[in-house]
XYZ file of C-alpha atoms in Angstrom:
515
model
C -43.627 -17.680 15.404
C -39.943 -17.366 16.347
C -40.277 -14.130 18.342
C -42.650 -12.414 20.784
C -42.842 -9.349 22.981
C -41.893 -9.762 26.682
C -44.574 -7.920 28.664
C -42.290 -7.571 31.654
C -39.941 -5.022 30.002
C -41.542 -4.598 26.530
C -38.537 -6.127 24.727
C -38.587 -8.385 21.692
C -37.349 -11.898 22.409
C -36.441 -14.701 20.029
C -37.145 -18.294 20.810
C -33.665 -19.473 19.697
C -31.986 -17.085 22.112
C -34.279 -18.055 24.961
C -33.584 -21.757 24.375
C -29.917 -21.121 25.124
C -30.979 -19.886 28.633
C -34.052 -21.860 29.558
C -35.294 -25.418 29.092
C -38.425 -25.991 26.951
C -40.431 -26.799 30.119
C -39.312 -23.530 31.756
C -40.318 -21.579 28.665
C -43.726 -23.192 28.578
C -44.260 -22.353 32.216
C -43.239 -18.670 31.653
C -45.678 -18.444 28.691
C -48.509 -19.914 30.768
C -48.223 -16.881 33.044
C -48.807 -14.637 29.945
C -45.232 -13.256 29.816
C -45.115 -13.328 25.981
C -47.600 -11.561 23.616
C -47.908 -11.390 19.860
C -46.273 -8.143 18.547
C -49.198 -7.636 16.093
C -52.369 -8.485 18.030
C -51.096 -8.477 21.606
C -52.678 -11.852 22.300
C -50.773 -13.933 24.928
C -48.586 -16.588 23.229
C -47.839 -20.132 24.214
C -44.645 -22.134 23.735
C -44.818 -25.384 21.786
C -42.243 -27.922 20.767
C -42.241 -30.816 18.297
C -40.000 -32.763 15.933
C -41.219 -31.100 12.808
C -41.170 -27.423 13.727
C -38.927 -27.385 16.779
C -39.673 -24.923 19.617
C -41.825 -21.867 18.713
C -44.276 -19.278 19.953
C -47.943 -20.042 19.059
C -51.276 -18.281 19.341
C -54.017 -20.014 21.357
C -56.231 -22.194 19.101
C -58.131 -20.262 16.405
C -56.746 -16.881 17.586
C -53.831 -16.396 15.135
C -53.881 -12.942 13.517
C -53.365 -12.297 9.812
C -50.093 -10.434 10.283
C -48.570 -13.230 12.366
C -49.618 -15.800 9.733
C -47.959 -13.699 6.906
C -44.732 -13.315 9.010
C -44.703 -17.003 9.847
C -45.079 -17.903 6.162
C -42.270 -15.472 5.253
C -40.094 -16.881 7.971
C -40.545 -20.463 6.588
C -39.522 -19.192 3.141
C -36.518 -17.386 4.616
C -35.413 -20.581 6.487
C -35.527 -22.464 3.237
C -33.533 -19.720 1.575
C -30.682 -19.972 4.127
C -30.758 -23.729 4.679
C -27.430 -24.224 2.902
C -25.636 -21.678 5.109
C -23.236 -22.845 7.814
C -23.799 -22.857 11.601
C -21.999 -19.477 11.743
C -24.749 -17.752 9.794
C -27.216 -17.033 12.623
C -24.363 -16.087 14.925
C -23.030 -13.525 12.470
C -26.535 -12.119 11.697
C -27.071 -11.635 15.394
C -23.690 -9.889 15.915
C -24.231 -7.577 12.986
C -27.750 -6.708 14.162
C -26.424 -5.829 17.593
C -23.759 -3.538 16.083
C -26.402 -1.861 13.831
C -28.669 -1.312 16.859
C -25.810 0.321 18.699
C -24.914 2.488 15.693
C -28.616 3.571 15.341
C -28.984 4.487 19.003
C -30.036 8.087 19.378
C -30.625 8.592 15.683
C -33.880 9.455 14.049
C -35.163 7.955 10.800
C -33.234 4.642 11.227
C -35.099 1.332 11.082
C -33.446 -2.098 11.541
C -35.355 -5.356 11.339
C -35.129 -8.927 10.040
C -35.859 -9.165 6.324
C -38.681 -11.654 6.602
C -40.652 -9.222 8.804
C -40.893 -6.609 6.011
C -44.316 -7.121 4.400
C -43.229 -6.003 0.933
C -40.673 -8.914 0.559
C -42.665 -11.766 -0.921
C -40.040 -13.784 -2.831
C -36.531 -13.127 -1.470
C -35.446 -11.886 1.925
C -32.279 -10.155 3.138
C -30.993 -11.232 6.537
C -31.460 -7.649 7.750
C -33.401 -4.701 6.353
C -32.073 -1.265 7.229
C -33.560 2.126 6.382
C -31.418 5.194 6.997
C -33.343 8.325 5.962
C -34.332 7.887 2.338
C -31.984 5.003 1.640
C -32.844 1.286 2.155
C -30.281 -1.417 2.542
C -30.566 -5.219 2.125
C -27.789 -6.777 4.230
C -27.123 -10.462 3.609
C -24.419 -12.726 5.129
C -22.966 -15.574 2.973
C -21.110 -18.364 4.768
C -20.984 -21.446 2.600
C -19.963 -21.080 -0.998
C -16.896 -23.306 -1.283
C -18.275 -26.847 -1.107
C -21.210 -26.674 -3.553
C -21.150 -23.699 -5.913
C -24.088 -25.089 -7.900
C -25.646 -23.467 -10.915
C -29.032 -23.417 -9.228
C -27.625 -21.595 -6.185
C -25.788 -19.085 -8.441
C -29.042 -18.365 -10.217
C -30.875 -18.008 -6.892
C -28.247 -15.544 -5.753
C -28.482 -13.464 -8.918
C -32.273 -13.462 -8.599
C -32.008 -12.202 -4.981
C -29.512 -9.514 -5.955
C -31.682 -8.296 -8.805
C -34.873 -8.513 -6.666
C -33.397 -6.176 -4.029
C -32.296 -3.645 -6.653
C -35.717 -3.734 -8.363
C -37.268 -3.044 -4.971
C -35.155 0.096 -4.517
C -32.684 -1.384 -2.001
C -28.861 -1.243 -1.965
C -27.609 -4.827 -1.541
C -24.716 -5.226 0.848
C -23.190 -8.769 0.871
C -20.886 -9.699 3.703
C -19.026 -13.005 3.040
C -17.352 -15.350 5.509
C -13.504 -15.037 5.111
C -13.295 -18.852 4.731
C -14.395 -18.369 1.092
C -11.483 -16.040 0.237
C -8.973 -17.381 -2.296
C -5.928 -15.670 -3.830
C -2.771 -16.354 -5.809
C -0.437 -14.442 -3.444
C 2.573 -14.498 -5.758
C 0.550 -12.988 -8.566
C -1.533 -10.555 -6.533
C -4.576 -12.262 -7.886
C -8.001 -12.802 -6.268
C -10.209 -15.672 -7.424
C -13.954 -15.292 -6.984
C -17.070 -17.319 -7.318
C -19.581 -15.651 -9.578
C -21.582 -14.889 -6.407
C -18.626 -13.075 -4.882
C -18.033 -11.137 -8.093
C -21.663 -10.068 -8.176
C -21.466 -8.975 -4.521
C -18.579 -6.566 -5.222
C -19.290 -2.955 -5.959
C -17.469 0.414 -6.387
C -17.295 2.470 -3.183
C -16.189 5.974 -2.315
C -12.722 4.704 -1.420
C -12.529 2.800 -4.693
C -12.981 6.057 -6.597
C -10.270 7.675 -4.486
C -7.896 4.743 -5.281
C -8.784 4.797 -9.007
C -8.300 8.530 -9.322
C -4.878 8.570 -7.561
C -3.558 5.455 -9.378
C -4.443 7.056 -12.748
C -2.091 10.011 -12.019
C 1.079 7.899 -12.133
C 0.383 4.718 -14.169
C -2.012 2.867 -16.412
C -3.631 -0.632 -16.320
C -1.065 -2.313 -18.503
C 1.998 -0.944 -16.759
C 0.490 -1.624 -13.352
C -0.050 -5.287 -14.195
C 3.306 -5.644 -15.821
C 5.366 -4.154 -13.037
C 3.350 -5.881 -10.269
C 3.809 -9.308 -11.911
C 0.096 -9.835 -12.540
C -0.372 -11.979 -15.621
C -3.664 -12.027 -17.484
C -5.142 -13.393 -20.682
C -7.212 -10.208 -20.991
C -4.416 -7.602 -21.028
C -5.171 -4.505 -23.023
C -3.807 -1.044 -22.719
C -7.110 0.346 -23.858
C -9.062 -1.039 -20.934
C -9.762 1.261 -18.049
C -9.111 0.570 -14.392
C -12.351 -0.810 -13.073
C -11.791 -0.907 -9.301
C -14.220 -2.669 -6.883
C -14.460 -3.729 -3.244
C -15.576 -6.997 -1.694
C -16.251 -7.385 1.981
C -15.358 -10.455 4.084
C -16.093 -11.142 7.748
C -13.209 -12.466 9.807
C -12.527 -13.129 13.506
C -9.124 -12.562 15.168
C -8.741 -13.295 18.901
C -12.510 -13.121 19.538
C -12.781 -9.761 17.729
C -14.899 -9.477 14.586
C -13.724 -7.431 11.590
C -14.931 -6.504 8.123
C -11.982 -7.202 5.725
C -12.046 -4.930 2.681
C -10.289 -6.309 -0.442
C -9.987 -3.944 -3.387
C -9.304 -5.332 -6.835
C -9.156 -4.284 -10.463
C -11.786 -6.304 -12.264
C -10.215 -8.462 -14.993
C -11.439 -11.825 -16.137
C -15.102 -12.963 -16.185
C -16.630 -16.103 -17.490
C -15.175 -19.527 -16.685
C -13.341 -17.867 -13.778
C -13.764 -14.541 -12.081
C -10.403 -13.010 -11.383
C -8.920 -9.641 -10.494
C -5.716 -7.810 -9.437
C -5.554 -7.171 -5.697
C -4.495 -3.606 -5.070
C -3.124 -2.104 -1.861
C -3.150 -3.694 1.542
C -6.124 -5.448 3.080
C -8.137 -3.035 5.232
C -9.218 -4.622 8.590
C -12.072 -2.558 10.080
C -13.718 -3.492 13.392
C -17.496 -4.109 13.195
C -18.250 -1.081 15.270
C -16.329 1.177 12.823
C -17.401 -0.602 9.611
C -21.130 -0.463 10.471
C -21.020 3.105 11.735
C -23.692 5.151 10.001
C -22.482 8.097 7.902
C -24.625 10.155 5.456
C -27.359 7.439 5.028
C -24.674 4.808 4.500
C -22.220 2.628 6.328
C -18.572 3.566 6.628
C -17.155 0.179 5.716
C -13.675 1.645 5.799
C -10.982 3.332 7.840
C -10.234 6.612 5.944
C -6.913 7.264 7.657
C -5.750 3.692 7.080
C -6.776 3.849 3.387
C -4.807 7.124 2.917
C -1.798 5.459 4.380
C -2.277 2.417 2.164
C -2.533 4.565 -0.969
C 0.712 6.392 -0.125
C 2.552 3.168 0.621
C 1.252 1.497 -2.545
C 2.316 4.504 -4.650
C 5.763 4.552 -3.145
C 6.301 0.855 -3.528
C 5.058 0.834 -7.113
C 7.230 3.712 -8.205
C 10.210 1.985 -6.605
C 9.285 -1.190 -8.525
C 9.164 0.815 -11.693
C 12.612 2.236 -11.055
C 13.935 -1.175 -10.198
C 12.543 -2.562 -13.419
C 14.189 0.188 -15.402
C 17.545 -0.383 -13.664
C 17.235 -4.176 -14.299
C 16.546 -3.564 -17.960
C 19.462 -1.130 -18.118
C 21.797 -3.686 -16.475
C 20.682 -6.305 -18.976
C 21.561 -4.057 -21.885
C 24.861 -3.156 -20.235
C 25.690 -6.845 -19.602
C 24.883 -7.696 -23.182
C 27.140 -4.848 -24.410
C 29.953 -6.031 -22.036
C 29.600 -9.606 -23.173
C 29.659 -8.575 -26.817
C 32.767 -6.538 -26.215
C 34.373 -9.469 -24.368
C 33.537 -11.852 -27.261
C 35.075 -9.407 -29.674
C 38.262 -9.229 -27.604
C 38.391 -13.017 -27.541
C 38.071 -13.232 -31.347
C 40.795 -10.589 -31.800
C 43.144 -12.448 -29.396
C 42.481 -15.720 -31.237
C 43.284 -14.001 -34.553
C 46.592 -12.635 -33.171
C 47.454 -16.071 -31.799
C 46.737 -17.669 -35.141
C 48.970 -15.189 -36.977
C 51.910 -15.398 -34.521
C 51.926 -18.901 -33.066
C 54.354 -19.845 -30.293
C 57.696 -21.109 -31.669
C 57.637 -24.806 -32.297
C 53.865 -25.047 -31.661
C 52.956 -25.035 -35.363
C 55.419 -27.780 -36.170
C 54.001 -29.906 -33.352
C 50.434 -29.377 -34.558
C 51.359 -30.392 -38.056
C 53.122 -33.519 -36.833
C 50.485 -34.517 -34.409
C 47.017 -33.179 -35.016
C 45.524 -35.498 -32.442
C 47.329 -36.393 -29.182
C 48.778 -39.882 -29.431
C 47.882 -41.984 -26.383
C 50.266 -44.697 -25.383
C 48.484 -48.142 -24.965
C 49.746 -48.373 -21.345
C 48.056 -45.051 -20.420
C 44.787 -45.563 -18.415
C 41.481 -44.222 -19.689
C 41.183 -41.390 -17.076
C 44.691 -40.243 -17.946
C 43.857 -40.429 -21.626
C 40.876 -38.267 -21.123
C 42.969 -35.708 -19.273
C 45.612 -35.816 -21.911
C 43.018 -35.187 -24.609
C 41.457 -32.217 -22.823
C 44.512 -30.649 -21.126
C 45.002 -26.929 -21.841
C 48.276 -25.412 -22.842
C 49.795 -22.880 -20.481
C 48.663 -20.039 -22.696
C 45.082 -21.420 -22.796
C 45.002 -21.892 -19.014
C 46.230 -18.395 -18.465
C 43.518 -17.036 -20.782
C 40.829 -19.197 -19.078
C 41.844 -17.878 -15.607
C 41.769 -14.325 -16.850
C 38.228 -14.702 -18.205
C 36.969 -16.510 -15.016
C 38.330 -13.628 -12.914
C 36.800 -11.141 -15.351
C 33.311 -12.697 -15.167
C 33.544 -12.852 -11.359
C 34.441 -9.158 -11.199
C 31.661 -8.459 -13.593
C 28.990 -10.237 -11.566
C 29.953 -9.934 -7.889
C 28.093 -6.606 -7.442
C 25.081 -7.683 -9.335
C 21.936 -9.542 -8.267
C 22.183 -13.329 -8.984
C 20.004 -16.424 -8.542
C 21.127 -18.438 -5.545
C 19.957 -21.761 -7.033
C 22.532 -21.463 -9.878
C 25.457 -21.285 -7.290
C 24.632 -24.373 -5.165
C 24.071 -28.111 -5.812
C 20.487 -28.753 -6.810
C 19.851 -31.668 -4.394
C 21.271 -29.874 -1.404
C 19.291 -26.784 -2.257
C 16.004 -28.717 -2.375
C 16.801 -30.251 1.041
C 17.679 -26.779 2.360
C 14.374 -25.312 1.167
C 12.413 -28.166 2.752
C 14.073 -27.547 6.126
C 13.370 -23.808 5.889
C 9.689 -24.509 5.255
C 9.301 -26.588 8.375
C 11.874 -25.426 10.955
C 10.505 -23.731 14.072
C 10.470 -19.890 13.866
C 10.022 -17.608 16.889
C 6.934 -15.433 16.545
C 5.404 -17.477 13.703
C 2.046 -17.228 15.485
C 1.957 -13.535 14.726
C 1.456 -14.436 11.063
C -2.148 -15.601 10.274
C -1.265 -16.975 6.820
C -0.138 -20.602 6.580
C 3.555 -21.580 6.694
C 3.036 -22.954 3.228
C 2.224 -19.399 2.075
C 4.525 -16.929 3.727
C 7.757 -18.983 3.922
C 7.911 -19.765 0.187
C 7.404 -16.041 -0.558
C 10.519 -15.137 1.457
C 12.544 -18.034 0.118
C 11.688 -17.138 -3.462
C 12.587 -13.498 -2.937
C 15.955 -14.428 -1.358
C 16.713 -16.912 -4.108
C 16.186 -14.217 -6.796
C 18.118 -11.483 -4.956
C 21.413 -13.213 -4.120
C 24.803 -11.366 -4.224
C 28.187 -13.000 -4.461
C 29.577 -10.508 -1.942
C 28.116 -8.168 0.704
C 24.623 -9.718 0.612
C 22.532 -7.543 2.872
C 18.817 -8.148 3.541
C 16.555 -5.723 5.313
C 13.797 -6.930 7.625
C 11.712 -3.975 6.438
C 12.012 -5.094 2.770
C 10.897 -8.608 3.629
C 7.938 -7.186 5.583
C 6.940 -5.159 2.533
C 7.310 -8.243 0.311
C 4.945 -10.167 2.564
C 2.422 -7.366 2.828
C 2.436 -6.860 -0.991
C 1.724 -10.649 -1.291
C -1.299 -10.252 1.002
C 0.195 -12.168 3.963
C -1.809 -11.415 7.020
C -0.486 -10.594 10.534
C -2.291 -10.555 13.860
C -1.207 -6.932 14.443
C 0.217 -4.041 12.504
C 2.730 -3.026 15.122
C 6.336 -2.938 13.673
C 7.896 -4.515 16.727
C 5.497 -7.458 16.390
C 5.885 -7.862 12.675
C 9.711 -7.965 12.810
C 9.947 -10.886 15.276
C 9.183 -13.804 12.913
C 10.855 -12.171 9.977
C 14.072 -11.496 11.739
C 14.180 -14.992 13.261
C 13.527 -16.582 9.870
C 16.403 -14.639 8.303
C 18.667 -15.593 11.235
C 17.918 -19.349 10.684
C 18.397 -18.812 6.931
C 21.750 -17.096 7.562
C 23.053 -20.046 9.684
C 21.818 -22.653 7.257
C 23.468 -20.978 4.327
C 26.921 -21.571 5.848
C 26.207 -24.851 7.523
C 24.182 -26.677 4.853
C 25.021 -24.981 1.557
C 28.542 -23.878 2.353
C 27.823 -20.475 0.815
C 30.770 -18.100 1.234
C 28.816 -14.852 0.654
C 28.717 -12.547 3.653
C 24.996 -12.647 4.335
C 23.966 -9.946 6.860
C 20.602 -8.860 8.292
C 19.582 -5.187 8.606
C 17.042 -4.533 11.324
């Protein structure tokens, strides 16, 4: 067996935990003095060790009880079930059990135990079995799904999931954050089938769904947010779910709650990530509330819903203004073309004196043999004073037309220099970059793309707050949520960008940073 009762203080002790404190010889000596007994028949246990089974508690010869044999058989099945999990698996199970024991302290009708110790589980075992009043939970931690997402393992997972449901339990799957994958620029989450099956609709998901439905629909939400899908349909409802990941930041453990609108299923499992990622400490996430676990921070979620609504409605308004500007630009360009045609007609009716005669005499400029090729080209393409004046007028007109409108920076600078500039911005040292958990290859391109698409010829002002919102909407993670911390790397990045614009790209626009 892997556990026994310590007669000294009547506590349950596991052999793996004891091995971290004592040597095998020390454990054997303690067992000889009858310190450990079987939790089922109270017979004194011995400690044995070997290559095949490792170190374990054992009954004296021929004294093993039926209950211990059943648990031992279940434990071997459980170990086979979790053999593909990473080294973090037992650590996470232990941490979560400790938090659950703390949450259950002083409460009646709460039972917490390892899944293999529950007699009714014969085929599949949760890591932890929890009963709160009339509700039963099967808690399972998944750590390794990225390297071998085999069909056999997927089927095994579905069988476990269905087995728990058929036995009247609520499955709760907690996944190591290392398995998380998202297209940040498209607000898209990519899931294994296992991850998709582990997601479910929670109380907070209903609150999100009901509120979002008051100001938009699925099609508009995807369109405005830049989420592209092959399954877009205005008739489909918003099917909102949650998936729970375990992450560790500075030695603190959190449950990360990702909410998404279910979209594609089949060859890939994909959804639209909605709102900010909720980071809930273990102690709060596993707090017991009305025969369930909180798994959320209600105040944080309320704030996230308000922020998401405000940002979305602003994006809708910006989209409308952008479409309006496009229509206005088209109208202005059509009017300009009409003016050009009218002026050309007037010039054709009343040509400059002597010009018509010259055109008749010499339809094509005659180039003297002694004139060099470059001069010949200039002579053939030279504009008349009237044409040059008209060209200058239109250049100035287009500049006036566009200087107060958003532009694309890449169309105003040499392509090669711009590529070199972007490469430097992706690698240059930024103060406070350690406050951003996401990789440099993730957050820097997000800022650079936004700046490229929001360039102004004059009075180019960029707010640190706007860039912060852009990063948060793209699911970029920070070590903290304090504003003064979040602003440090963003402001320094913009400062470096500002200097490089003038030095490397020779951009004349007056770029300024608003704190």
